[in-house]
Amino acid sequence: DVKVTQSSRYLVKRTGEKVFLECVQDMDHENMFWYRQDPGLGLRLIYFSYDVKMKEKGDIPEGYSVSREKKERFSLILESASTNQTSMYLCASTMPGQGAHEQYFGPGTRLTVT
Amino acid sequence: SQQGEEDPQALSIQEGENATMNCSYKTSINNLQWYRQNSGRGLVHLILIRSNEREKHSGRLRVTLDTSKKSSSLLITASRAADTASYFCATDAVTGANNLFFGTGTRLTVIP
């Protein structure tokens, strides 16, 4: 069965801390995505990756960076967390190929920055 | 922005009734997908409809697509309390890129 896991369900960090959110998929998918979800705004794409060591900016990349050293793992990094980054973070992966396919989501990480 | 919009934002119905949610989008697409999200969890894919299809069924789900109006609807028949969740539509980019654009969702509550 397809599985996407995220390192934490809940996380509380202080302003200015460096935060790592990890996502692992076991489906050998090339494409991986990081979204944030806020009430009334839906899901917004932060970064995505088509392959190892490859990354592309999404709609709201400011304040975030990513790392994809291995195919199965896609990390989201908040270099210096701020309160406006308090949100639900969702990771997803999908198979390669022309056009957008079904995305498989992890359970989400609810991050609170105080 | 290519982001879709769902309508209504919230819907409350009695168990056994049908629920209809609508989605409008702005640009040409290859396909449109519907996802479900239980409270505080990740999204789960429900159904994908391609731009050359007009209607698709999966169990109690019926999806329609009208590309001339840039709109889609999701119908859940004979609703159950377990259908309570948020429902999102997502569109792709006709350029063939792999990323999706999600709407803001419809919160469905099914009252037992």
mmCIF file with all atom_site columns, C-alpha atoms in Angstrom:
data_model
loop_
_atom_site.group_PDB
_atom_site.id
_atom_site.type_symbol
_atom_site.label_atom_id
_atom_site.label_alt_id
_atom_site.label_comp_id
_atom_site.label_asym_id
_atom_site.label_entity_id
_atom_site.label_seq_id
_atom_site.pdbx_PDB_ins_code
_atom_site.Cartn_x
_atom_site.Cartn_y
_atom_site.Cartn_z
_atom_site.occupancy
_atom_site.B_iso_or_equiv
_atom_site.pdbx_formal_charge
_atom_site.auth_seq_id
_atom_site.auth_comp_id
_atom_site.auth_asym_id
_atom_site.auth_atom_id
_atom_site.pdbx_PDB_model_num
ATOM 1   C CA . ASP A 1 1   ? 0.000   0.000  0.000   1.00 0.00 ? 1   ASP A CA 1
ATOM 2   C CA . VAL A 1 2   ? 1.161   3.481  -0.884  1.00 0.00 ? 2   VAL A CA 1
ATOM 3   C CA . LYS A 1 3   ? 2.633   5.395  2.004   1.00 0.00 ? 3   LYS A CA 1
ATOM 4   C CA . VAL A 1 4   ? 3.835   8.930  2.649   1.00 0.00 ? 4   VAL A CA 1
ATOM 5   C CA . THR A 1 5   ? 5.063   9.650  6.145   1.00 0.00 ? 5   THR A CA 1
ATOM 6   C CA . GLN A 1 6   ? 5.970   12.917 7.842   1.00 0.00 ? 6   GLN A CA 1
ATOM 7   C CA . SER A 1 7   ? 8.381   13.134 10.742  1.00 0.00 ? 7   SER A CA 1
ATOM 8   C CA . SER A 1 8   ? 6.054   14.823 13.224  1.00 0.00 ? 8   SER A CA 1
ATOM 9   C CA . ARG A 1 9   ? 2.293   15.301 13.598  1.00 0.00 ? 9   ARG A CA 1
ATOM 10  C CA . TYR A 1 10  ? 2.666   18.275 15.931  1.00 0.00 ? 10  TYR A CA 1
ATOM 11  C CA . LEU A 1 11  ? 5.626   20.593 16.409  1.00 0.00 ? 11  LEU A CA 1
ATOM 12  C CA . VAL A 1 12  ? 6.114   23.683 18.572  1.00 0.00 ? 12  VAL A CA 1
ATOM 13  C CA . LYS A 1 13  ? 9.100   25.912 17.876  1.00 0.00 ? 13  LYS A CA 1
ATOM 14  C CA . ARG A 1 14  ? 10.279  29.328 18.975  1.00 0.00 ? 14  ARG A CA 1
ATOM 15  C CA . THR A 1 15  ? 10.725  32.346 16.712  1.00 0.00 ? 15  THR A CA 1
ATOM 16  C CA . GLY A 1 16  ? 14.150  32.296 15.086  1.00 0.00 ? 16  GLY A CA 1
ATOM 17  C CA . GLU A 1 17  ? 14.707  28.558 15.411  1.00 0.00 ? 17  GLU A CA 1
ATOM 18  C CA . LYS A 1 18  ? 15.721  26.455 12.412  1.00 0.00 ? 18  LYS A CA 1
ATOM 19  C CA . VAL A 1 19  ? 13.034  23.890 11.676  1.00 0.00 ? 19  VAL A CA 1
ATOM 20  C CA . PHE A 1 20  ? 13.286  20.705 9.626   1.00 0.00 ? 20  PHE A CA 1
ATOM 21  C CA . LEU A 1 21  ? 10.186  18.917 8.354   1.00 0.00 ? 21  LEU A CA 1
ATOM 22  C CA . GLU A 1 22  ? 10.877  15.516 6.849   1.00 0.00 ? 22  GLU A CA 1
ATOM 23  C CA . CYS A 1 23  ? 8.803   13.593 4.345   1.00 0.00 ? 23  CYS A CA 1
ATOM 24  C CA . VAL A 1 24  ? 9.428   10.036 3.160   1.00 0.00 ? 24  VAL A CA 1
ATOM 25  C CA . GLN A 1 25  ? 7.573   8.064  0.475   1.00 0.00 ? 25  GLN A CA 1
ATOM 26  C CA . ASP A 1 26  ? 7.929   4.377  -0.326  1.00 0.00 ? 26  ASP A CA 1
ATOM 27  C CA . MET A 1 27  ? 6.487   4.385  -3.842  1.00 0.00 ? 27  MET A CA 1
ATOM 28  C CA . ASP A 1 28  ? 9.631   5.241  -5.809  1.00 0.00 ? 28  ASP A CA 1
ATOM 29  C CA . HIS A 1 29  ? 7.933   8.443  -6.962  1.00 0.00 ? 29  HIS A CA 1
ATOM 30  C CA . GLU A 1 30  ? 10.060  11.068 -8.682  1.00 0.00 ? 30  GLU A CA 1
ATOM 31  C CA . ASN A 1 31  ? 7.796   14.029 -7.876  1.00 0.00 ? 31  ASN A CA 1
ATOM 32  C CA . MET A 1 32  ? 7.420   15.356 -4.359  1.00 0.00 ? 32  MET A CA 1
ATOM 33  C CA . PHE A 1 33  ? 5.656   18.475 -3.069  1.00 0.00 ? 33  PHE A CA 1
ATOM 34  C CA . TRP A 1 34  ? 5.402   20.619 0.046   1.00 0.00 ? 34  TRP A CA 1
ATOM 35  C CA . TYR A 1 35  ? 2.216   22.601 0.742   1.00 0.00 ? 35  TYR A CA 1
ATOM 36  C CA . ARG A 1 36  ? 0.998   24.719 3.574   1.00 0.00 ? 36  ARG A CA 1
ATOM 37  C CA . GLN A 1 37  ? -2.673  24.842 4.461   1.00 0.00 ? 37  GLN A CA 1
ATOM 38  C CA . ASP A 1 38  ? -4.325  27.766 6.213   1.00 0.00 ? 38  ASP A CA 1
ATOM 39  C CA . PRO A 1 39  ? -8.016  28.399 6.936   1.00 0.00 ? 39  PRO A CA 1
ATOM 40  C CA . GLY A 1 40  ? -9.736  30.139 4.045   1.00 0.00 ? 40  GLY A CA 1
ATOM 41  C CA . LEU A 1 41  ? -6.666  29.897 1.805   1.00 0.00 ? 41  LEU A CA 1
ATOM 42  C CA . GLY A 1 42  ? -6.685  26.225 0.890   1.00 0.00 ? 42  GLY A CA 1
ATOM 43  C CA . LEU A 1 43  ? -3.436  24.484 -0.028  1.00 0.00 ? 43  LEU A CA 1
ATOM 44  C CA . ARG A 1 44  ? -0.609  26.602 -1.345  1.00 0.00 ? 44  ARG A CA 1
ATOM 45  C CA . LEU A 1 45  ? 2.459   25.087 -2.974  1.00 0.00 ? 45  LEU A CA 1
ATOM 46  C CA . ILE A 1 46  ? 5.772   26.001 -1.337  1.00 0.00 ? 46  ILE A CA 1
ATOM 47  C CA . TYR A 1 47  ? 8.306   23.930 -3.288  1.00 0.00 ? 47  TYR A CA 1
ATOM 48  C CA . PHE A 1 48  ? 8.361   20.820 -5.402  1.00 0.00 ? 48  PHE A CA 1
ATOM 49  C CA . SER A 1 49  ? 10.989  18.471 -6.752  1.00 0.00 ? 49  SER A CA 1
ATOM 50  C CA . TYR A 1 50  ? 11.079  16.375 -9.926  1.00 0.00 ? 50  TYR A CA 1
ATOM 51  C CA . ASP A 1 51  ? 14.174  14.399 -9.028  1.00 0.00 ? 51  ASP A CA 1
ATOM 52  C CA . VAL A 1 52  ? 17.062  14.004 -6.631  1.00 0.00 ? 52  VAL A CA 1
ATOM 53  C CA . LYS A 1 53  ? 18.890  17.291 -5.998  1.00 0.00 ? 53  LYS A CA 1
ATOM 54  C CA . MET A 1 54  ? 16.335  19.115 -8.105  1.00 0.00 ? 54  MET A CA 1
ATOM 55  C CA . LYS A 1 55  ? 13.887  21.735 -6.772  1.00 0.00 ? 55  LYS A CA 1
ATOM 56  C CA . GLU A 1 56  ? 11.415  24.240 -8.116  1.00 0.00 ? 56  GLU A CA 1
ATOM 57  C CA . LYS A 1 57  ? 9.736   27.158 -6.355  1.00 0.00 ? 57  LYS A CA 1
ATOM 58  C CA . GLY A 1 58  ? 6.015   27.020 -5.900  1.00 0.00 ? 58  GLY A CA 1
ATOM 59  C CA . ASP A 1 59  ? 3.674   29.913 -5.169  1.00 0.00 ? 59  ASP A CA 1
ATOM 60  C CA . ILE A 1 60  ? 5.009   30.879 -1.726  1.00 0.00 ? 60  ILE A CA 1
ATOM 61  C CA . PRO A 1 61  ? 8.698   29.883 -1.375  1.00 0.00 ? 61  PRO A CA 1
ATOM 62  C CA . GLU A 1 62  ? 9.781   32.906 0.689   1.00 0.00 ? 62  GLU A CA 1
ATOM 63  C CA . GLY A 1 63  ? 11.177  31.928 4.075   1.00 0.00 ? 63  GLY A CA 1
ATOM 64  C CA . TYR A 1 64  ? 11.554  28.274 3.101   1.00 0.00 ? 64  TYR A CA 1
ATOM 65  C CA . SER A 1 65  ? 14.155  26.046 1.481   1.00 0.00 ? 65  SER A CA 1
ATOM 66  C CA . VAL A 1 66  ? 14.145  22.352 0.570   1.00 0.00 ? 66  VAL A CA 1
ATOM 67  C CA . SER A 1 67  ? 16.530  19.455 0.229   1.00 0.00 ? 67  SER A CA 1
ATOM 68  C CA . ARG A 1 68  ? 16.210  16.282 -1.862  1.00 0.00 ? 68  ARG A CA 1
ATOM 69  C CA . GLU A 1 69  ? 19.352  14.177 -1.379  1.00 0.00 ? 69  GLU A CA 1
ATOM 70  C CA . LYS A 1 70  ? 17.579  10.842 -1.836  1.00 0.00 ? 70  LYS A CA 1
ATOM 71  C CA . LYS A 1 71  ? 14.649  9.954  -4.053  1.00 0.00 ? 71  LYS A CA 1
ATOM 72  C CA . GLU A 1 72  ? 12.417  8.875  -1.184  1.00 0.00 ? 72  GLU A CA 1
ATOM 73  C CA . ARG A 1 73  ? 13.041  11.869 1.088   1.00 0.00 ? 73  ARG A CA 1
ATOM 74  C CA . PHE A 1 74  ? 12.062  15.527 0.664   1.00 0.00 ? 74  PHE A CA 1
ATOM 75  C CA . SER A 1 75  ? 12.844  17.948 3.480   1.00 0.00 ? 75  SER A CA 1
ATOM 76  C CA . LEU A 1 76  ? 11.360  21.380 4.102   1.00 0.00 ? 76  LEU A CA 1
ATOM 77  C CA . ILE A 1 77  ? 13.544  23.820 6.038   1.00 0.00 ? 77  ILE A CA 1
ATOM 78  C CA . LEU A 1 78  ? 12.521  26.980 7.824   1.00 0.00 ? 78  LEU A CA 1
ATOM 79  C CA . GLU A 1 79  ? 15.840  28.779 8.245   1.00 0.00 ? 79  GLU A CA 1
ATOM 80  C CA . SER A 1 80  ? 14.519  31.155 10.915  1.00 0.00 ? 80  SER A CA 1
ATOM 81  C CA . ALA A 1 81  ? 10.970  30.355 11.960  1.00 0.00 ? 81  ALA A CA 1
ATOM 82  C CA . SER A 1 82  ? 8.502   33.211 12.301  1.00 0.00 ? 82  SER A CA 1
ATOM 83  C CA . THR A 1 83  ? 5.003   33.313 13.781  1.00 0.00 ? 83  THR A CA 1
ATOM 84  C CA . ASN A 1 84  ? 3.437   33.741 10.328  1.00 0.00 ? 84  ASN A CA 1
ATOM 85  C CA . GLN A 1 85  ? 4.764   30.284 9.456   1.00 0.00 ? 85  GLN A CA 1
ATOM 86  C CA . THR A 1 86  ? 2.419   28.702 11.978  1.00 0.00 ? 86  THR A CA 1
ATOM 87  C CA . SER A 1 87  ? 0.402   26.394 9.751   1.00 0.00 ? 87  SER A CA 1
ATOM 88  C CA . MET A 1 88  ? -0.410  22.852 8.692   1.00 0.00 ? 88  MET A CA 1
ATOM 89  C CA . TYR A 1 89  ? 2.301   21.483 6.383   1.00 0.00 ? 89  TYR A CA 1
ATOM 90  C CA . LEU A 1 90  ? 1.446   18.715 3.953   1.00 0.00 ? 90  LEU A CA 1
ATOM 91  C CA . CYS A 1 91  ? 3.818   16.636 1.868   1.00 0.00 ? 91  CYS A CA 1
ATOM 92  C CA . ALA A 1 92  ? 2.731   14.755 -1.249  1.00 0.00 ? 92  ALA A CA 1
ATOM 93  C CA . SER A 1 93  ? 4.248   12.617 -3.970  1.00 0.00 ? 93  SER A CA 1
ATOM 94  C CA . THR A 1 94  ? 3.187   11.483 -7.410  1.00 0.00 ? 94  THR A CA 1
ATOM 95  C CA . MET A 1 95  ? 4.379   9.305  -10.249 1.00 0.00 ? 95  MET A CA 1
ATOM 96  C CA . PRO A 1 96  ? 6.204   10.922 -13.182 1.00 0.00 ? 96  PRO A CA 1
ATOM 97  C CA . GLY A 1 97  ? 4.804   11.434 -16.645 1.00 0.00 ? 97  GLY A CA 1
ATOM 98  C CA . GLN A 1 98  ? 3.013   13.995 -18.711 1.00 0.00 ? 98  GLN A CA 1
ATOM 99  C CA . GLY A 1 99  ? 0.373   15.933 -16.825 1.00 0.00 ? 99  GLY A CA 1
ATOM 100 C CA . ALA A 1 100 ? -0.648  15.861 -13.198 1.00 0.00 ? 100 ALA A CA 1
ATOM 101 C CA . HIS A 1 101 ? -1.474  12.509 -11.656 1.00 0.00 ? 101 HIS A CA 1
ATOM 102 C CA . GLU A 1 102 ? -3.074  11.547 -8.371  1.00 0.00 ? 102 GLU A CA 1
ATOM 103 C CA . GLN A 1 103 ? -1.081  12.919 -5.448  1.00 0.00 ? 103 GLN A CA 1
ATOM 104 C CA . TYR A 1 104 ? -0.509  10.836 -2.326  1.00 0.00 ? 104 TYR A CA 1
ATOM 105 C CA . PHE A 1 105 ? -0.432  12.886 0.850   1.00 0.00 ? 105 PHE A CA 1
ATOM 106 C CA . GLY A 1 106 ? 1.184   12.418 4.207   1.00 0.00 ? 106 GLY A CA 1
ATOM 107 C CA . PRO A 1 107 ? -0.815  12.968 7.419   1.00 0.00 ? 107 PRO A CA 1
ATOM 108 C CA . GLY A 1 108 ? 0.452   16.530 7.851   1.00 0.00 ? 108 GLY A CA 1
ATOM 109 C CA . THR A 1 109 ? 2.547   18.371 10.434  1.00 0.00 ? 109 THR A CA 1
ATOM 110 C CA . ARG A 1 110 ? 0.849   21.072 12.453  1.00 0.00 ? 110 ARG A CA 1
ATOM 111 C CA . LEU A 1 111 ? 3.589   23.579 13.253  1.00 0.00 ? 111 LEU A CA 1
ATOM 112 C CA . THR A 1 112 ? 3.163   26.276 15.864  1.00 0.00 ? 112 THR A CA 1
ATOM 113 C CA . VAL A 1 113 ? 5.790   29.023 16.105  1.00 0.00 ? 113 VAL A CA 1
ATOM 114 C CA . THR A 1 114 ? 5.653   31.008 19.341  1.00 0.00 ? 114 THR A CA 1
ATOM 115 C CA . SER B 2 1   ? -3.847  32.627 -9.937  1.00 0.00 ? 1   SER B CA 1
ATOM 116 C CA . GLN B 2 2   ? -5.052  29.321 -11.313 1.00 0.00 ? 2   GLN B CA 1
ATOM 117 C CA . GLN B 2 3   ? -6.499  28.283 -7.985  1.00 0.00 ? 3   GLN B CA 1
ATOM 118 C CA . GLY B 2 4   ? -10.010 26.870 -8.092  1.00 0.00 ? 4   GLY B CA 1
ATOM 119 C CA . GLU B 2 5   ? -12.877 27.905 -5.893  1.00 0.00 ? 5   GLU B CA 1
ATOM 120 C CA . GLU B 2 6   ? -15.391 25.586 -4.298  1.00 0.00 ? 6   GLU B CA 1
ATOM 121 C CA . ASP B 2 7   ? -18.955 26.504 -3.586  1.00 0.00 ? 7   ASP B CA 1
ATOM 122 C CA . PRO B 2 8   ? -20.469 26.431 -1.049  1.00 0.00 ? 8   PRO B CA 1
ATOM 123 C CA . GLN B 2 9   ? -17.786 26.959 1.591   1.00 0.00 ? 9   GLN B CA 1
ATOM 124 C CA . ALA B 2 10  ? -19.826 24.890 4.030   1.00 0.00 ? 10  ALA B CA 1
ATOM 125 C CA . LEU B 2 11  ? -22.716 22.461 3.641   1.00 0.00 ? 11  LEU B CA 1
ATOM 126 C CA . SER B 2 12  ? -24.777 20.684 6.297   1.00 0.00 ? 12  SER B CA 1
ATOM 127 C CA . ILE B 2 13  ? -27.211 17.893 5.394   1.00 0.00 ? 13  ILE B CA 1
ATOM 128 C CA . GLN B 2 14  ? -29.065 14.995 6.984   1.00 0.00 ? 14  GLN B CA 1
ATOM 129 C CA . GLU B 2 15  ? -27.811 11.440 6.590   1.00 0.00 ? 15  GLU B CA 1
ATOM 130 C CA . GLY B 2 16  ? -29.322 9.868  3.474   1.00 0.00 ? 16  GLY B CA 1
ATOM 131 C CA . GLU B 2 17  ? -29.561 13.123 1.541   1.00 0.00 ? 17  GLU B CA 1
ATOM 132 C CA . ASN B 2 18  ? -27.407 13.946 -1.476  1.00 0.00 ? 18  ASN B CA 1
ATOM 133 C CA . ALA B 2 19  ? -24.593 16.489 -1.255  1.00 0.00 ? 19  ALA B CA 1
ATOM 134 C CA . THR B 2 20  ? -23.489 18.598 -4.215  1.00 0.00 ? 20  THR B CA 1
ATOM 135 C CA . MET B 2 21  ? -20.311 20.658 -4.262  1.00 0.00 ? 21  MET B CA 1
ATOM 136 C CA . ASN B 2 22  ? -19.173 22.873 -7.096  1.00 0.00 ? 22  ASN B CA 1
ATOM 137 C CA . CYS B 2 23  ? -15.766 23.964 -8.301  1.00 0.00 ? 23  CYS B CA 1
ATOM 138 C CA . SER B 2 24  ? -14.852 26.750 -10.702 1.00 0.00 ? 24  SER B CA 1
ATOM 139 C CA . TYR B 2 25  ? -11.411 27.345 -12.175 1.00 0.00 ? 25  TYR B CA 1
ATOM 140 C CA . LYS B 2 26  ? -9.790  29.925 -14.401 1.00 0.00 ? 26  LYS B CA 1
ATOM 141 C CA . THR B 2 27  ? -7.525  28.404 -17.050 1.00 0.00 ? 27  THR B CA 1
ATOM 142 C CA . SER B 2 28  ? -7.530  25.460 -19.453 1.00 0.00 ? 28  SER B CA 1
ATOM 143 C CA . ILE B 2 29  ? -6.796  22.082 -17.898 1.00 0.00 ? 29  ILE B CA 1
ATOM 144 C CA . ASN B 2 30  ? -5.837  18.526 -18.784 1.00 0.00 ? 30  ASN B CA 1
ATOM 145 C CA . ASN B 2 31  ? -7.689  17.039 -15.849 1.00 0.00 ? 31  ASN B CA 1
ATOM 146 C CA . LEU B 2 32  ? -9.508  17.913 -12.641 1.00 0.00 ? 32  LEU B CA 1
ATOM 147 C CA . GLN B 2 33  ? -9.315  15.934 -9.439  1.00 0.00 ? 33  GLN B CA 1
ATOM 148 C CA . TRP B 2 34  ? -11.350 15.804 -6.242  1.00 0.00 ? 34  TRP B CA 1
ATOM 149 C CA . TYR B 2 35  ? -9.814  15.092 -2.840  1.00 0.00 ? 35  TYR B CA 1
ATOM 150 C CA . ARG B 2 36  ? -11.224 14.531 0.618   1.00 0.00 ? 36  ARG B CA 1
ATOM 151 C CA . GLN B 2 37  ? -9.669  15.601 3.923   1.00 0.00 ? 37  GLN B CA 1
ATOM 152 C CA . ASN B 2 38  ? -10.774 14.434 7.323   1.00 0.00 ? 38  ASN B CA 1
ATOM 153 C CA . SER B 2 39  ? -10.206 16.971 10.068  1.00 0.00 ? 39  SER B CA 1
ATOM 154 C CA . GLY B 2 40  ? -6.507  17.437 10.839  1.00 0.00 ? 40  GLY B CA 1
ATOM 155 C CA . ARG B 2 41  ? -5.364  14.795 8.361   1.00 0.00 ? 41  ARG B CA 1
ATOM 156 C CA . GLY B 2 42  ? -3.825  14.610 4.897   1.00 0.00 ? 42  GLY B CA 1
ATOM 157 C CA . LEU B 2 43  ? -5.815  14.632 1.670   1.00 0.00 ? 43  LEU B CA 1
ATOM 158 C CA . VAL B 2 44  ? -7.055  11.474 -0.013  1.00 0.00 ? 44  VAL B CA 1
ATOM 159 C CA . HIS B 2 45  ? -7.651  11.274 -3.753  1.00 0.00 ? 45  HIS B CA 1
ATOM 160 C CA . LEU B 2 46  ? -11.255 10.489 -4.731  1.00 0.00 ? 46  LEU B CA 1
ATOM 161 C CA . ILE B 2 47  ? -11.584 10.761 -8.478  1.00 0.00 ? 47  ILE B CA 1
ATOM 162 C CA . LEU B 2 48  ? -9.930  12.221 -11.593 1.00 0.00 ? 48  LEU B CA 1
ATOM 163 C CA . ILE B 2 49  ? -11.822 13.420 -14.652 1.00 0.00 ? 49  ILE B CA 1
ATOM 164 C CA . ARG B 2 50  ? -10.033 14.282 -17.884 1.00 0.00 ? 50  ARG B CA 1
ATOM 165 C CA . SER B 2 51  ? -10.833 17.349 -19.947 1.00 0.00 ? 51  SER B CA 1
ATOM 166 C CA . ASN B 2 52  ? -12.408 15.222 -22.705 1.00 0.00 ? 52  ASN B CA 1
ATOM 167 C CA . GLU B 2 53  ? -14.795 13.547 -20.247 1.00 0.00 ? 53  GLU B CA 1
ATOM 168 C CA . ARG B 2 54  ? -18.109 15.032 -19.139 1.00 0.00 ? 54  ARG B CA 1
ATOM 169 C CA . GLU B 2 55  ? -19.121 12.692 -16.334 1.00 0.00 ? 55  GLU B CA 1
ATOM 170 C CA . LYS B 2 56  ? -17.527 10.018 -14.191 1.00 0.00 ? 56  LYS B CA 1
ATOM 171 C CA . HIS B 2 57  ? -18.818 7.723  -11.458 1.00 0.00 ? 57  HIS B CA 1
ATOM 172 C CA . SER B 2 58  ? -17.121 5.951  -8.582  1.00 0.00 ? 58  SER B CA 1
ATOM 173 C CA . GLY B 2 59  ? -19.376 4.209  -6.081  1.00 0.00 ? 59  GLY B CA 1
ATOM 174 C CA . ARG B 2 60  ? -21.602 6.898  -4.517  1.00 0.00 ? 60  ARG B CA 1
ATOM 175 C CA . LEU B 2 61  ? -19.596 9.676  -6.186  1.00 0.00 ? 61  LEU B CA 1
ATOM 176 C CA . ARG B 2 62  ? -20.559 11.369 -9.424  1.00 0.00 ? 62  ARG B CA 1
ATOM 177 C CA . VAL B 2 63  ? -18.354 14.042 -10.962 1.00 0.00 ? 63  VAL B CA 1
ATOM 178 C CA . THR B 2 64  ? -19.246 16.259 -13.892 1.00 0.00 ? 64  THR B CA 1
ATOM 179 C CA . LEU B 2 65  ? -16.989 18.577 -15.862 1.00 0.00 ? 65  LEU B CA 1
ATOM 180 C CA . ASP B 2 66  ? -18.030 21.464 -18.106 1.00 0.00 ? 66  ASP B CA 1
ATOM 181 C CA . THR B 2 67  ? -14.886 22.865 -19.728 1.00 0.00 ? 67  THR B CA 1
ATOM 182 C CA . SER B 2 68  ? -16.837 25.589 -21.528 1.00 0.00 ? 68  SER B CA 1
ATOM 183 C CA . LYS B 2 69  ? -17.927 26.983 -18.162 1.00 0.00 ? 69  LYS B CA 1
ATOM 184 C CA . LYS B 2 70  ? -14.691 25.987 -16.430 1.00 0.00 ? 70  LYS B CA 1
ATOM 185 C CA . SER B 2 71  ? -16.628 24.243 -13.699 1.00 0.00 ? 71  SER B CA 1
ATOM 186 C CA . SER B 2 72  ? -17.059 20.844 -12.078 1.00 0.00 ? 72  SER B CA 1
ATOM 187 C CA . SER B 2 73  ? -19.422 19.353 -9.553  1.00 0.00 ? 73  SER B CA 1
ATOM 188 C CA . LEU B 2 74  ? -19.082 16.511 -7.074  1.00 0.00 ? 74  LEU B CA 1
ATOM 189 C CA . LEU B 2 75  ? -22.247 14.710 -6.036  1.00 0.00 ? 75  LEU B CA 1
ATOM 190 C CA . ILE B 2 76  ? -22.258 12.330 -3.085  1.00 0.00 ? 76  ILE B CA 1
ATOM 191 C CA . THR B 2 77  ? -25.436 10.252 -3.044  1.00 0.00 ? 77  THR B CA 1
ATOM 192 C CA . ALA B 2 78  ? -27.097 8.737  0.031   1.00 0.00 ? 78  ALA B CA 1
ATOM 193 C CA . SER B 2 79  ? -24.671 10.515 2.372   1.00 0.00 ? 79  SER B CA 1
ATOM 194 C CA . ARG B 2 80  ? -23.423 8.947  5.581   1.00 0.00 ? 80  ARG B CA 1
ATOM 195 C CA . ALA B 2 81  ? -22.073 10.501 8.773   1.00 0.00 ? 81  ALA B CA 1
ATOM 196 C CA . ALA B 2 82  ? -18.655 9.142  7.763   1.00 0.00 ? 82  ALA B CA 1
ATOM 197 C CA . ASP B 2 83  ? -18.722 11.416 4.683   1.00 0.00 ? 83  ASP B CA 1
ATOM 198 C CA . THR B 2 84  ? -18.233 14.401 7.001   1.00 0.00 ? 84  THR B CA 1
ATOM 199 C CA . ALA B 2 85  ? -14.999 16.008 5.767   1.00 0.00 ? 85  ALA B CA 1
ATOM 200 C CA . SER B 2 86  ? -13.633 18.818 3.630   1.00 0.00 ? 86  SER B CA 1
ATOM 201 C CA . TYR B 2 87  ? -13.653 18.315 -0.122  1.00 0.00 ? 87  TYR B CA 1
ATOM 202 C CA . PHE B 2 88  ? -11.199 20.001 -2.500  1.00 0.00 ? 88  PHE B CA 1
ATOM 203 C CA . CYS B 2 89  ? -10.988 20.237 -6.240  1.00 0.00 ? 89  CYS B CA 1
ATOM 204 C CA . ALA B 2 90  ? -7.575  20.431 -7.882  1.00 0.00 ? 90  ALA B CA 1
ATOM 205 C CA . THR B 2 91  ? -6.634  21.340 -11.421 1.00 0.00 ? 91  THR B CA 1
ATOM 206 C CA . ASP B 2 92  ? -3.446  20.810 -13.332 1.00 0.00 ? 92  ASP B CA 1
ATOM 207 C CA . ALA B 2 93  ? -1.712  23.107 -15.804 1.00 0.00 ? 93  ALA B CA 1
ATOM 208 C CA . VAL B 2 94  ? -2.349  22.476 -19.487 1.00 0.00 ? 94  VAL B CA 1
ATOM 209 C CA . THR B 2 95  ? 1.406   22.894 -20.010 1.00 0.00 ? 95  THR B CA 1
ATOM 210 C CA . GLY B 2 96  ? 1.824   19.361 -18.695 1.00 0.00 ? 96  GLY B CA 1
ATOM 211 C CA . ALA B 2 97  ? 3.596   20.204 -15.467 1.00 0.00 ? 97  ALA B CA 1
ATOM 212 C CA . ASN B 2 98  ? 3.010   17.838 -12.563 1.00 0.00 ? 98  ASN B CA 1
ATOM 213 C CA . ASN B 2 99  ? 1.852   20.297 -9.927  1.00 0.00 ? 99  ASN B CA 1
ATOM 214 C CA . LEU B 2 100 ? -1.779  20.837 -8.960  1.00 0.00 ? 100 LEU B CA 1
ATOM 215 C CA . PHE B 2 101 ? -3.717  23.940 -7.987  1.00 0.00 ? 101 PHE B CA 1
ATOM 216 C CA . PHE B 2 102 ? -6.119  23.363 -5.117  1.00 0.00 ? 102 PHE B CA 1
ATOM 217 C CA . GLY B 2 103 ? -9.286  25.224 -4.245  1.00 0.00 ? 103 GLY B CA 1
ATOM 218 C CA . THR B 2 104 ? -10.207 26.419 -0.781  1.00 0.00 ? 104 THR B CA 1
ATOM 219 C CA . GLY B 2 105 ? -12.549 23.509 -0.093  1.00 0.00 ? 105 GLY B CA 1
ATOM 220 C CA . THR B 2 106 ? -16.125 22.775 0.935   1.00 0.00 ? 106 THR B CA 1
ATOM 221 C CA . ARG B 2 107 ? -16.689 21.663 4.517   1.00 0.00 ? 107 ARG B CA 1
ATOM 222 C CA . LEU B 2 108 ? -19.427 18.980 4.479   1.00 0.00 ? 108 LEU B CA 1
ATOM 223 C CA . THR B 2 109 ? -21.217 17.966 7.664   1.00 0.00 ? 109 THR B CA 1
ATOM 224 C CA . VAL B 2 110 ? -23.583 14.990 7.530   1.00 0.00 ? 110 VAL B CA 1
ATOM 225 C CA . ILE B 2 111 ? -25.888 14.871 10.530  1.00 0.00 ? 111 ILE B CA 1
ATOM 226 C CA . PRO B 2 112 ? -26.823 11.353 11.713  1.00 0.00 ? 112 PRO B CA 1
#
